[in-house]
Amino acid sequence: MPQTDVLIIGAGPTGLVLALWLTKLGVKVRIIDRAAEPGTTSRALAVQARTLELYRQLDLTEAVIAKGHHVPAINLWVRGNAAARISFGSVGAGLTPYPFLHIFPQDQHERLLVERLEALGVTVERRTELVHFTDQEDGITARLRGPDEQEFDCRAGYIAGCDGARSKVRELIGTGFPGGTYRQIFYVADVDAAGPALNGELHIDLDEADFLAVFPLAGEGKARLIGTVRDARADRADALTFGDISDRAITHLKVEVRKVNWFSAYHVHHRVTDHFRKGRAFLLGDAAHIHSPAGGQGMNTGIGDAINLAWKLAAVVAGRAHDRLLDSYEAERIGFARRLVASTDRAFSFATADGALANILRTRVAPLLIPMAIAFRPLREFMFRTVSQIKLNYRNGPLSRGVAGDVHGGDRLPWVQTDGVDNFAPLATMGWQVHVYGSPGAGLNAWCAAHGVPLHVYAWRQEYETAGLARDAFYLLRPDTYVALAGGSGAPGALERYVADHGIELAPRSG
């Protein structure tokens, strides 16, 4: 019977990223997908700054940036005119190497991930689906159905459900999918067009309760329209055409559509499963959580799930950590998913609310208040950190300890670049490491050397203090680049206790 460490169900971005990270970490994977080929159409567009930061670990960032489109600003429209412009560059400067919104359509994104995975010797098994599986003490046995409709068994240590909103894995483990369905119908249309909204920036119409946005795509005059309808048209989603909604785009955002390359309409849900893990089975991405696409968060959150789980699975499979480490996946990711679904639901509900008061707030108050809010630096940074996902942290999580400066265990390490020195450069490796900004304490060099943990020491600069880092403190960083342990003194003792309490070997075993 075929044997693998991890069987991945679903070859969308989440499943592909999980397969890439695991393979790079030396874990044997098998990835299957019901579809005959990668997607040729795309709903997800945005690649947030945090994803670009994490993609440095597989040398993916530059390729994604080169193939996509850099969006410098958002424009808010009211009554056929641009009422406010918000620059990403001024909002995110100094917070991340990637202070912008990046557009890279999901179908192209998937093709890039598939190419990288094949270069590592792993091929997606197409037209292959999960029938059922049994979870046993020493692994799982999955019954698969192949392209010829023949069924066969596969043995694996673990199974990862990356199989979307209608997840078979979620159905089989019975974790439920509570939530609801938006009454609006969402539509997407890829078009060749002209007009003031086709200037390479993001444009959002605030005029009506039906949401409408124009997202730029790579190539002159190419854009994606994303919107909603809720009137009688919403009752015939399957028969909805671009002709049913085109007047709004032309009238409100002055878009002159010359060609429609793709159009699709669909219902969207807001749901989070009750558990991300059950035994040897895990749920990731849309199989675990789904929400309005308006905030550009869904695909990035699924990728974050994959990276969070990958290093933990790799440690357990290699015998460098106890299976209980895998419990931290749900503990760290489910709270974020619930907050994300709640916040995107509130934002979308505001943007699409009916009534005179809602219209006044959208068309008169929002265009005035949003630029004022952006001018206030703390609020500006908070908004950017939230949307870009660099604010995401695992404080109070089971693997997070300590505080040094403004940085807590569980935080993303603050990014600082000064005199050509980028403190994120060492994070391109997929392993534990220690950072010190200033001078390392007594015994830290020896402890790191004895445990095979790289120690990176940066000469103290005022920029580090401004970013929230403490002088001479130590920061133990996890393989997914989050701070595991932060401390101002007693590094060897604190590190020793952390390793002992969590039962984790920080360095790969030789041989």
Short mmCIF file of C-alpha atoms in Angstrom, two decimals:
data_model
loop_
_atom_site.label_atom_id
_atom_site.label_comp_id
_atom_site.label_asym_id
_atom_site.label_seq_id
_atom_site.Cartn_x
_atom_site.Cartn_y
_atom_site.Cartn_z
CA MET A 1 0.00 0.00 0.00
CA PRO A 2 1.48 3.41 -0.94
CA GLN A 3 2.95 5.16 2.10
CA THR A 4 3.46 8.88 2.67
CA ASP A 5 3.96 11.19 5.63
CA VAL A 6 1.16 13.62 4.78
CA LEU A 7 -1.72 13.16 2.35
CA ILE A 8 -2.99 16.55 1.13
CA ILE A 9 -6.50 16.77 -0.28
CA GLY A 10 -6.90 19.78 -2.59
CA ALA A 11 -4.38 21.56 -4.81
CA GLY A 12 -5.46 25.17 -4.48
CA PRO A 13 -3.01 27.73 -3.06
CA THR A 14 -3.39 26.39 0.50
CA GLY A 15 -2.69 22.77 -0.40
CA LEU A 16 0.14 23.67 -2.76
CA VAL A 17 1.85 25.89 -0.19
CA LEU A 18 1.53 23.17 2.45
CA ALA A 19 3.07 20.66 0.02
CA LEU A 20 5.90 23.04 -0.86
CA TRP A 21 6.84 23.85 2.74
CA LEU A 22 6.64 20.22 3.86
CA THR A 23 8.69 18.99 0.91
CA LYS A 24 11.33 21.65 1.53
CA LEU A 25 11.45 20.50 5.15
CA GLY A 26 12.06 16.89 4.12
CA VAL A 27 8.54 15.54 4.64
CA LYS A 28 7.16 13.08 2.08
CA VAL A 29 3.83 14.31 0.73
CA ARG A 30 1.16 13.16 -1.66
CA ILE A 31 -1.26 15.78 -3.03
CA ILE A 32 -4.45 15.01 -4.92
CA ASP A 33 -7.18 17.08 -6.54
CA ARG A 34 -10.51 16.25 -8.16
CA ALA A 35 -9.97 18.76 -11.00
CA ALA A 36 -8.40 17.62 -14.25
CA GLU A 37 -6.13 20.66 -14.40
CA PRO A 38 -5.24 23.79 -12.42
CA GLY A 39 -7.86 26.53 -12.43
CA THR A 40 -8.03 28.79 -15.48
CA THR A 41 -10.21 31.39 -13.75
CA SER A 42 -9.63 33.20 -10.48
CA ARG A 43 -11.56 34.75 -7.64
CA ALA A 44 -8.68 35.52 -5.27
CA LEU A 45 -6.42 38.39 -6.31
CA ALA A 46 -4.63 40.04 -3.40
CA VAL A 47 -1.28 38.85 -2.03
CA GLN A 48 -0.78 40.67 1.25
CA ALA A 49 2.52 41.89 2.65
CA ARG A 50 2.76 39.14 5.27
CA THR A 51 2.43 36.45 2.61
CA LEU A 52 5.19 38.10 0.58
CA GLU A 53 7.39 38.14 3.68
CA LEU A 54 6.83 34.42 4.31
CA TYR A 55 7.33 33.55 0.64
CA ARG A 56 10.98 34.55 1.00
CA GLN A 57 11.51 31.14 2.61
CA LEU A 58 10.96 29.46 -0.75
CA ASP A 59 12.38 32.20 -2.94
CA LEU A 60 8.87 32.88 -4.24
CA THR A 61 8.50 36.57 -3.42
CA GLU A 62 10.34 38.09 -6.34
CA ALA A 63 8.58 35.81 -8.83
CA VAL A 64 5.16 36.76 -7.45
CA ILE A 65 6.02 40.45 -7.57
CA ALA A 66 7.44 40.21 -11.09
CA LYS A 67 4.38 38.41 -12.46
CA GLY A 68 1.75 40.49 -10.67
CA HIS A 69 0.72 44.11 -10.33
CA HIS A 70 1.74 46.54 -7.61
CA VAL A 71 -1.26 48.61 -6.44
CA PRO A 72 -0.09 51.95 -4.99
CA ALA A 73 -3.41 53.36 -3.76
CA ILE A 74 -7.16 53.00 -3.12
CA ASN A 75 -9.64 55.52 -4.51
CA LEU A 76 -13.14 56.03 -3.08
CA TRP A 77 -15.82 57.23 -5.52
CA VAL A 78 -19.06 59.07 -4.80
CA ARG A 79 -21.61 60.22 -7.38
CA GLY A 80 -19.36 59.51 -10.31
CA ASN A 81 -16.28 61.30 -8.95
CA ALA A 82 -13.17 60.22 -7.06
CA ALA A 83 -13.72 61.55 -3.52
CA ALA A 84 -10.62 60.30 -1.66
CA ARG A 85 -7.27 58.64 -2.41
CA ILE A 86 -5.32 56.54 0.11
CA SER A 87 -1.69 55.78 -0.71
CA PHE A 88 -0.37 52.39 0.41
CA GLY A 89 3.22 53.62 0.22
CA SER A 90 2.68 56.31 2.82
CA VAL A 91 0.65 53.95 5.02
CA GLY A 92 3.01 50.96 5.17
CA ALA A 93 6.42 52.58 4.73
CA GLY A 94 8.88 51.36 7.36
CA LEU A 95 6.63 48.52 8.54
CA THR A 96 7.43 45.86 5.93
CA PRO A 97 9.63 45.40 2.87
CA TYR A 98 6.37 45.28 0.87
CA PRO A 99 4.29 48.39 1.74
CA PHE A 100 1.73 47.89 -1.00
CA LEU A 101 -1.17 45.73 -2.12
CA HIS A 102 -0.07 43.21 -4.70
CA ILE A 103 -2.40 41.74 -7.31
CA PHE A 104 -1.56 38.27 -8.58
CA PRO A 105 -4.60 36.29 -9.80
CA GLN A 106 -5.13 32.90 -8.21
CA ASP A 107 -4.90 30.90 -11.43
CA GLN A 108 -1.45 32.33 -12.19
CA HIS A 109 -0.52 31.93 -8.53
CA GLU A 110 -1.42 28.25 -8.62
CA ARG A 111 0.59 27.65 -11.80
CA LEU A 112 3.67 29.17 -10.18
CA LEU A 113 3.25 27.00 -7.07
CA VAL A 114 2.74 23.88 -9.19
CA GLU A 115 5.93 24.63 -11.14
CA ARG A 116 7.93 25.04 -7.94
CA LEU A 117 6.48 21.87 -6.48
CA GLU A 118 7.26 19.86 -9.61
CA ALA A 119 10.83 21.19 -9.50
CA LEU A 120 11.07 19.51 -6.08
CA GLY A 121 9.84 16.22 -7.55
CA VAL A 122 6.20 16.31 -6.42
CA THR A 123 3.35 16.17 -8.94
CA VAL A 124 -0.31 16.86 -8.20
CA GLU A 125 -2.40 13.73 -8.83
CA ARG A 126 -5.29 15.04 -10.92
CA ARG A 127 -8.81 13.63 -11.27
CA THR A 128 -8.25 11.86 -7.96
CA GLU A 129 -10.57 12.27 -5.00
CA LEU A 130 -10.99 11.17 -1.42
CA VAL A 131 -13.77 8.66 -0.82
CA HIS A 132 -13.28 8.13 2.90
CA PHE A 133 -10.53 7.49 5.45
CA THR A 134 -10.02 5.83 8.81
CA ASP A 135 -7.91 7.30 11.59
CA GLN A 136 -5.85 4.69 13.40
CA GLU A 137 -3.32 4.91 16.19
CA ASP A 138 -0.32 4.67 13.85
CA GLY A 139 -1.68 6.63 10.86
CA ILE A 140 -4.60 6.96 8.49
CA THR A 141 -5.83 4.77 5.66
CA ALA A 142 -7.50 6.73 2.89
CA ARG A 143 -9.62 5.26 0.12
CA LEU A 144 -9.01 7.25 -3.08
CA ARG A 145 -10.75 7.15 -6.46
CA GLY A 146 -8.52 7.72 -9.48
CA PRO A 147 -9.08 8.99 -13.04
CA ASP A 148 -10.22 5.55 -14.19
CA GLU A 149 -12.85 5.38 -11.40
CA GLN A 150 -10.87 2.59 -9.75
CA GLU A 151 -10.54 2.83 -5.96
CA PHE A 152 -7.35 2.18 -4.03
CA ASP A 153 -5.94 2.73 -0.56
CA CYS A 154 -3.19 5.07 0.61
CA ARG A 155 -1.50 4.96 4.01
CA ALA A 156 -0.30 8.23 5.52
CA GLY A 157 0.79 9.60 8.85
CA TYR A 158 -1.59 12.55 8.61
CA ILE A 159 -4.27 13.94 6.29
CA ALA A 160 -4.73 17.64 5.48
CA GLY A 161 -8.06 18.88 4.17
CA CYS A 162 -7.34 21.77 1.83
CA ASP A 163 -10.38 20.92 -0.24
CA GLY A 164 -12.44 24.08 -0.03
CA ALA A 165 -15.80 25.13 1.32
CA ARG A 166 -17.38 21.77 0.46
CA SER A 167 -14.56 19.85 2.12
CA LYS A 168 -14.86 16.08 2.11
CA VAL A 169 -12.33 15.87 4.95
CA ARG A 170 -14.45 18.21 7.09
CA GLU A 171 -17.55 16.17 6.30
CA LEU A 172 -15.83 12.94 7.31
CA ILE A 173 -14.48 14.20 10.64
CA GLY A 174 -17.79 15.92 11.46
CA THR A 175 -16.52 19.25 12.81
CA GLY A 176 -19.43 21.22 11.35
CA PHE A 177 -19.36 24.56 9.53
CA PRO A 178 -21.54 27.01 11.48
CA GLY A 179 -22.25 30.45 10.08
CA GLY A 180 -24.46 31.91 7.39
CA THR A 181 -24.82 32.97 3.78
CA TYR A 182 -24.84 36.54 2.48
CA ARG A 183 -28.12 37.43 0.84
CA GLN A 184 -26.27 39.22 -1.95
CA ILE A 185 -24.93 37.54 -5.04
CA PHE A 186 -21.25 38.26 -5.68
CA TYR A 187 -20.00 38.61 -9.24
CA VAL A 188 -16.57 38.93 -10.82
CA ALA A 189 -15.77 40.05 -14.35
CA ASP A 190 -12.36 40.25 -15.99
CA VAL A 191 -12.52 42.97 -18.63
CA ASP A 192 -10.53 44.99 -21.12
CA ALA A 193 -11.61 48.57 -20.49
CA ALA A 194 -10.76 52.25 -20.44
CA GLY A 195 -11.53 55.24 -18.26
CA PRO A 196 -10.17 57.09 -15.20
CA ALA A 197 -10.59 54.00 -13.00
CA LEU A 198 -8.18 52.08 -15.24
CA ASN A 199 -5.05 53.83 -13.93
CA GLY A 200 -3.49 50.85 -12.13
CA GLU A 201 -5.04 51.67 -8.74
CA LEU A 202 -7.95 50.17 -6.79
CA HIS A 203 -11.27 51.99 -7.09
CA ILE A 204 -14.33 51.46 -4.86
CA ASP A 205 -17.81 52.89 -5.41
CA LEU A 206 -19.62 54.04 -2.27
CA ASP A 207 -22.83 55.20 -3.91
CA GLU A 208 -25.19 52.32 -3.31
CA ALA A 209 -25.76 49.33 -1.07
CA ASP A 210 -24.48 47.09 -3.86
CA PHE A 211 -20.70 46.90 -3.44
CA LEU A 212 -18.57 47.59 -6.53
CA ALA A 213 -14.78 47.70 -6.92
CA VAL A 214 -12.34 47.86 -9.82
CA PHE A 215 -9.12 45.93 -9.23
CA PRO A 216 -6.24 46.50 -11.64
CA LEU A 217 -4.65 43.52 -13.36
CA ALA A 218 -1.27 43.31 -15.06
CA GLY A 219 -1.49 44.70 -18.59
CA GLU A 220 -2.78 47.99 -19.91
CA GLY A 221 -6.54 48.39 -19.69
CA LYS A 222 -7.08 45.08 -17.88
CA ALA A 223 -9.16 45.01 -14.71
CA ARG A 224 -11.43 42.92 -12.57
CA LEU A 225 -14.83 44.17 -11.49
CA ILE A 226 -16.07 42.73 -8.19
CA GLY A 227 -19.53 43.58 -6.98
CA THR A 228 -22.78 42.43 -5.49
CA VAL A 229 -26.45 42.48 -6.41
CA ARG A 230 -29.35 41.93 -4.03
CA ASP A 231 -32.55 42.78 -5.89
CA ALA A 232 -34.56 40.45 -8.12
CA ARG A 233 -31.40 39.68 -10.06
CA ALA A 234 -30.05 37.84 -7.03
CA ASP A 235 -32.79 35.26 -7.40
CA ARG A 236 -31.37 34.08 -10.71
CA ALA A 237 -27.66 33.80 -9.98
CA ASP A 238 -27.17 30.95 -12.40
CA ALA A 239 -28.58 33.03 -15.25
CA LEU A 240 -26.93 36.35 -14.32
CA THR A 241 -24.87 37.91 -17.14
CA PHE A 242 -22.54 40.88 -17.35
CA GLY A 243 -25.27 42.76 -19.16
CA ASP A 244 -27.34 42.64 -15.98
CA ILE A 245 -24.78 44.66 -13.99
CA SER A 246 -22.74 46.62 -16.55
CA ASP A 247 -24.69 49.89 -16.25
CA ARG A 248 -23.42 50.47 -12.73
CA ALA A 249 -19.78 50.11 -13.72
CA ILE A 250 -20.17 52.50 -16.62
CA THR A 251 -22.25 55.08 -14.76
CA HIS A 252 -20.67 55.09 -11.31
CA LEU A 253 -17.00 54.50 -12.07
CA LYS A 254 -16.97 55.65 -15.70
CA VAL A 255 -15.59 52.31 -16.90
CA GLU A 256 -15.79 51.81 -20.66
CA VAL A 257 -15.89 48.05 -21.04
CA ARG A 258 -14.52 46.93 -24.40
CA LYS A 259 -14.38 43.17 -23.85
CA VAL A 260 -15.54 40.76 -21.15
CA ASN A 261 -12.99 37.95 -20.79
CA TRP A 262 -14.68 36.12 -17.92
CA PHE A 263 -17.79 36.52 -15.80
CA SER A 264 -19.05 34.52 -12.84
CA ALA A 265 -21.71 34.97 -10.15
CA TYR A 266 -21.93 33.04 -6.88
CA HIS A 267 -23.14 32.99 -3.28
CA VAL A 268 -20.65 33.64 -0.47
CA HIS A 269 -20.79 32.28 3.08
CA HIS A 270 -19.31 33.38 6.40
CA ARG A 271 -18.43 30.27 8.39
CA VAL A 272 -15.76 28.79 10.68
CA THR A 273 -15.55 25.09 11.50
CA ASP A 274 -15.67 24.10 15.19
CA HIS A 275 -12.26 22.41 15.12
CA PHE A 276 -9.18 22.65 12.89
CA ARG A 277 -7.83 19.29 14.10
CA LYS A 278 -9.35 15.95 14.91
CA GLY A 279 -6.86 13.16 15.54
CA ARG A 280 -4.58 12.89 12.53
CA ALA A 281 -6.76 15.09 10.32
CA PHE A 282 -6.41 18.84 9.83
CA LEU A 283 -8.50 21.48 8.09
CA LEU A 284 -6.94 24.47 6.33
CA GLY A 285 -8.06 27.39 4.17
CA ASP A 286 -11.65 27.46 2.92
CA ALA A 287 -12.24 24.01 4.39
CA ALA A 288 -11.87 25.63 7.81
CA HIS A 289 -13.11 29.20 7.31
CA ILE A 290 -14.79 31.24 4.61
CA HIS A 291 -15.98 34.84 4.42
CA SER A 292 -16.60 37.81 2.16
CA PRO A 293 -13.84 38.23 -0.46
CA ALA A 294 -14.04 42.02 -0.26
CA GLY A 295 -11.08 42.39 2.12
CA GLY A 296 -8.63 40.27 0.12
CA GLN A 297 -7.93 38.06 3.15
CA GLY A 298 -9.15 34.55 2.31
CA MET A 299 -6.33 33.10 0.22
CA ASN A 300 -3.68 34.74 2.41
CA THR A 301 -5.25 33.26 5.54
CA GLY A 302 -5.23 29.78 4.00
CA ILE A 303 -1.56 30.20 3.11
CA GLY A 304 -0.92 31.29 6.70
CA ASP A 305 -2.66 28.13 7.92
CA ALA A 306 -0.39 26.02 5.73
CA ILE A 307 2.84 27.64 6.91
CA ASN A 308 1.80 27.45 10.56
CA LEU A 309 1.05 23.74 10.28
CA ALA A 310 3.95 22.76 8.01
CA TRP A 311 6.87 23.29 10.40
CA LYS A 312 4.99 21.57 13.21
CA LEU A 313 4.18 18.51 11.11
CA ALA A 314 7.81 18.40 9.92
CA ALA A 315 9.10 18.42 13.52
CA VAL A 316 6.71 15.65 14.62
CA VAL A 317 7.33 13.47 11.55
CA ALA A 318 11.09 13.77 12.11
CA GLY A 319 10.74 12.81 15.76
CA ARG A 320 11.94 16.21 16.98
CA ALA A 321 8.69 17.07 18.77
CA HIS A 322 5.82 15.30 20.49
CA ASP A 323 2.51 14.97 18.69
CA ARG A 324 0.99 17.46 21.16
CA LEU A 325 2.82 20.23 19.28
CA LEU A 326 0.18 19.78 16.56
CA ASP A 327 -2.55 20.89 18.99
CA SER A 328 -1.07 24.39 18.79
CA TYR A 329 -2.18 24.65 15.14
CA GLU A 330 -5.84 24.95 16.08
CA ALA A 331 -5.07 27.00 19.18
CA GLU A 332 -3.20 29.59 17.13
CA ARG A 333 -5.27 29.70 13.95
CA ILE A 334 -8.91 29.26 14.96
CA GLY A 335 -9.08 32.46 17.03
CA PHE A 336 -7.67 34.49 14.16
CA ALA A 337 -10.12 32.89 11.71
CA ARG A 338 -13.08 33.74 13.94
CA ARG A 339 -11.95 37.35 14.36
CA LEU A 340 -11.32 37.66 10.63
CA VAL A 341 -14.74 36.33 9.69
CA ALA A 342 -16.39 38.64 12.23
CA SER A 343 -14.47 41.75 11.12
CA THR A 344 -14.93 41.18 7.39
CA ASP A 345 -18.62 40.53 8.02
CA ARG A 346 -18.96 43.85 9.90
CA ALA A 347 -17.08 45.79 7.22
CA PHE A 348 -19.05 44.23 4.40
CA SER A 349 -22.34 44.78 6.23
CA PHE A 350 -21.50 48.47 6.62
CA ALA A 351 -20.51 48.81 2.97
CA THR A 352 -23.74 47.21 1.78
CA ALA A 353 -26.24 48.42 4.40
CA ASP A 354 -29.62 49.71 3.20
CA GLY A 355 -31.35 52.92 4.23
CA ALA A 356 -30.92 56.69 4.17
CA LEU A 357 -28.55 56.80 7.16
CA ALA A 358 -26.30 54.12 5.67
CA ASN A 359 -26.19 56.00 2.37
CA ILE A 360 -25.22 59.24 4.14
CA LEU A 361 -22.47 57.48 6.08
CA ARG A 362 -21.05 55.90 2.93
CA THR A 363 -21.36 58.82 0.52
CA ARG A 364 -20.74 61.83 2.77
CA VAL A 365 -19.11 60.81 6.03
CA ALA A 366 -16.72 58.01 4.92
CA PRO A 367 -14.98 60.04 2.15
CA LEU A 368 -14.25 62.76 4.71
CA LEU A 369 -13.33 60.62 7.71
CA ILE A 370 -11.17 58.01 6.00
CA PRO A 371 -8.52 60.49 4.68
CA MET A 372 -8.51 62.16 8.12
CA ALA A 373 -8.01 58.80 9.78
CA ILE A 374 -5.18 57.93 7.41
CA ALA A 375 -3.48 61.23 8.30
CA PHE A 376 -3.35 60.06 11.95
CA ARG A 377 -0.25 57.86 12.05
CA PRO A 378 -1.25 55.34 14.77
CA LEU A 379 -4.59 54.67 13.11
CA ARG A 380 -2.98 54.58 9.67
CA GLU A 381 -0.49 51.97 10.82
CA PHE A 382 -3.19 49.95 12.58
CA MET A 383 -5.28 49.79 9.41
CA PHE A 384 -2.33 48.75 7.27
CA ARG A 385 -1.09 46.19 9.79
CA THR A 386 -4.56 44.63 9.93
CA VAL A 387 -5.19 44.38 6.19
CA SER A 388 -1.64 43.30 5.36
CA GLN A 389 -1.80 40.65 8.14
CA ILE A 390 1.49 41.81 9.68
CA LYS A 391 -0.54 42.54 12.84
CA LEU A 392 -1.48 38.86 13.19
CA ASN A 393 0.11 37.37 16.30
CA TYR A 394 -0.06 34.35 18.57
CA ARG A 395 0.19 36.15 21.93
CA ASN A 396 -1.14 34.04 24.78
CA GLY A 397 -0.80 30.98 22.56
CA PRO A 398 0.62 27.71 23.88
CA LEU A 399 4.02 28.27 22.22
CA SER A 400 4.46 31.96 23.15
CA ARG A 401 6.39 33.27 26.14
CA GLY A 402 7.96 36.44 27.44
CA VAL A 403 8.21 40.08 26.45
CA ALA A 404 11.17 42.32 25.62
CA GLY A 405 10.57 45.92 24.64
CA ASP A 406 7.24 46.09 22.84
CA VAL A 407 7.68 42.59 21.41
CA HIS A 408 5.82 39.69 23.02
CA GLY A 409 6.19 36.00 22.47
CA GLY A 410 3.87 35.19 19.57
CA ASP A 411 4.47 38.46 17.72
CA ARG A 412 5.79 38.86 14.21
CA LEU A 413 9.35 40.13 14.51
CA PRO A 414 9.43 43.87 13.67
CA TRP A 415 11.11 44.55 10.34
CA VAL A 416 14.06 46.96 10.37
CA GLN A 417 16.36 47.87 7.51
CA THR A 418 19.22 50.23 8.23
CA ASP A 419 22.44 50.88 6.30
CA GLY A 420 21.62 48.01 3.97
CA VAL A 421 21.15 45.51 6.81
CA ASP A 422 17.77 43.74 6.67
CA ASN A 423 16.97 41.82 9.85
CA PHE A 424 14.51 39.66 7.89
CA ALA A 425 17.26 38.23 5.67
CA PRO A 426 18.07 35.31 8.03
CA LEU A 427 14.37 34.42 8.19
CA ALA A 428 14.62 32.99 4.67
CA THR A 429 15.82 29.78 6.32
CA MET A 430 13.20 27.38 7.70
CA GLY A 431 14.62 26.80 11.13
CA TRP A 432 14.79 28.05 14.70
CA GLN A 433 17.13 30.98 15.31
CA VAL A 434 17.95 33.59 17.94
CA HIS A 435 18.23 37.35 17.35
CA VAL A 436 19.96 39.85 19.62
CA TYR A 437 19.95 43.58 18.99
CA GLY A 438 22.96 44.88 20.91
CA SER A 439 25.19 42.47 22.88
CA PRO A 440 24.34 38.83 23.68
CA GLY A 441 24.23 37.90 27.34
CA ALA A 442 26.64 35.57 29.06
CA GLY A 443 26.42 32.00 27.85
CA LEU A 444 24.09 32.66 24.93
CA ASN A 445 26.73 32.00 22.25
CA ALA A 446 27.66 28.71 23.87
CA TRP A 447 24.03 27.61 24.31
CA CYS A 448 23.16 28.33 20.68
CA ALA A 449 26.25 26.52 19.44
CA ALA A 450 25.54 23.51 21.64
CA HIS A 451 21.94 23.28 20.37
CA GLY A 452 22.70 23.97 16.72
CA VAL A 453 20.67 27.18 16.70
CA PRO A 454 21.98 30.10 14.59
CA LEU A 455 22.57 33.30 16.57
CA HIS A 456 22.24 36.60 14.71
CA VAL A 457 23.61 39.66 16.50
CA TYR A 458 22.92 43.20 15.28
CA ALA A 459 24.87 46.22 16.48
CA TRP A 460 22.46 48.43 18.39
CA ARG A 461 20.82 51.26 16.47
CA GLN A 462 18.11 53.71 17.41
CA GLU A 463 15.97 52.25 14.61
CA TYR A 464 15.65 48.99 16.56
CA GLU A 465 14.28 50.79 19.60
CA THR A 466 11.85 52.72 17.40
CA ALA A 467 10.59 49.40 16.02
CA GLY A 468 9.93 48.14 19.56
CA LEU A 469 12.95 45.88 20.04
CA ALA A 470 14.83 45.93 23.36
CA ARG A 471 18.57 46.44 23.60
CA ASP A 472 20.56 43.30 24.49
CA ALA A 473 17.38 41.20 24.71
CA PHE A 474 17.13 37.83 22.99
CA TYR A 475 14.35 36.69 20.66
CA LEU A 476 13.91 33.00 19.85
CA LEU A 477 12.25 32.76 16.44
CA ARG A 478 10.18 29.83 15.22
CA PRO A 479 10.62 28.31 11.75
CA ASP A 480 7.58 30.34 10.59
CA THR A 481 9.42 33.54 11.71
CA TYR A 482 7.17 34.37 14.69
CA VAL A 483 8.74 35.10 18.09
CA ALA A 484 8.47 32.05 20.34
CA LEU A 485 10.30 33.45 23.36
CA ALA A 486 11.37 37.01 24.19
CA GLY A 487 13.54 37.85 27.20
CA GLY A 488 15.76 40.55 28.52
CA SER A 489 18.10 38.41 30.61
CA GLY A 490 18.96 34.86 31.61
CA ALA A 491 18.83 33.62 28.03
CA PRO A 492 20.35 30.11 28.45
CA GLY A 493 18.10 29.23 31.36
CA ALA A 494 14.94 30.58 29.72
CA LEU A 495 15.76 28.85 26.46
CA GLU A 496 16.47 25.56 28.22
CA ARG A 497 13.14 25.70 30.05
CA TYR A 498 11.28 26.54 26.84
CA VAL A 499 12.77 23.57 25.00
CA ALA A 500 12.15 21.21 27.89
CA ASP A 501 8.57 22.34 28.52
CA HIS A 502 7.54 21.99 24.88
CA GLY A 503 9.58 18.88 24.11
CA ILE A 504 11.03 20.38 20.93
CA GLU A 505 14.46 19.77 19.45
CA LEU A 506 15.43 23.02 17.76
CA ALA A 507 18.04 21.70 15.33
CA PRO A 508 17.55 18.98 12.70
CA ARG A 509 19.14 15.64 13.53
CA SER A 510 22.28 14.84 11.62
CA GLY A 511 22.11 11.99 9.18
#
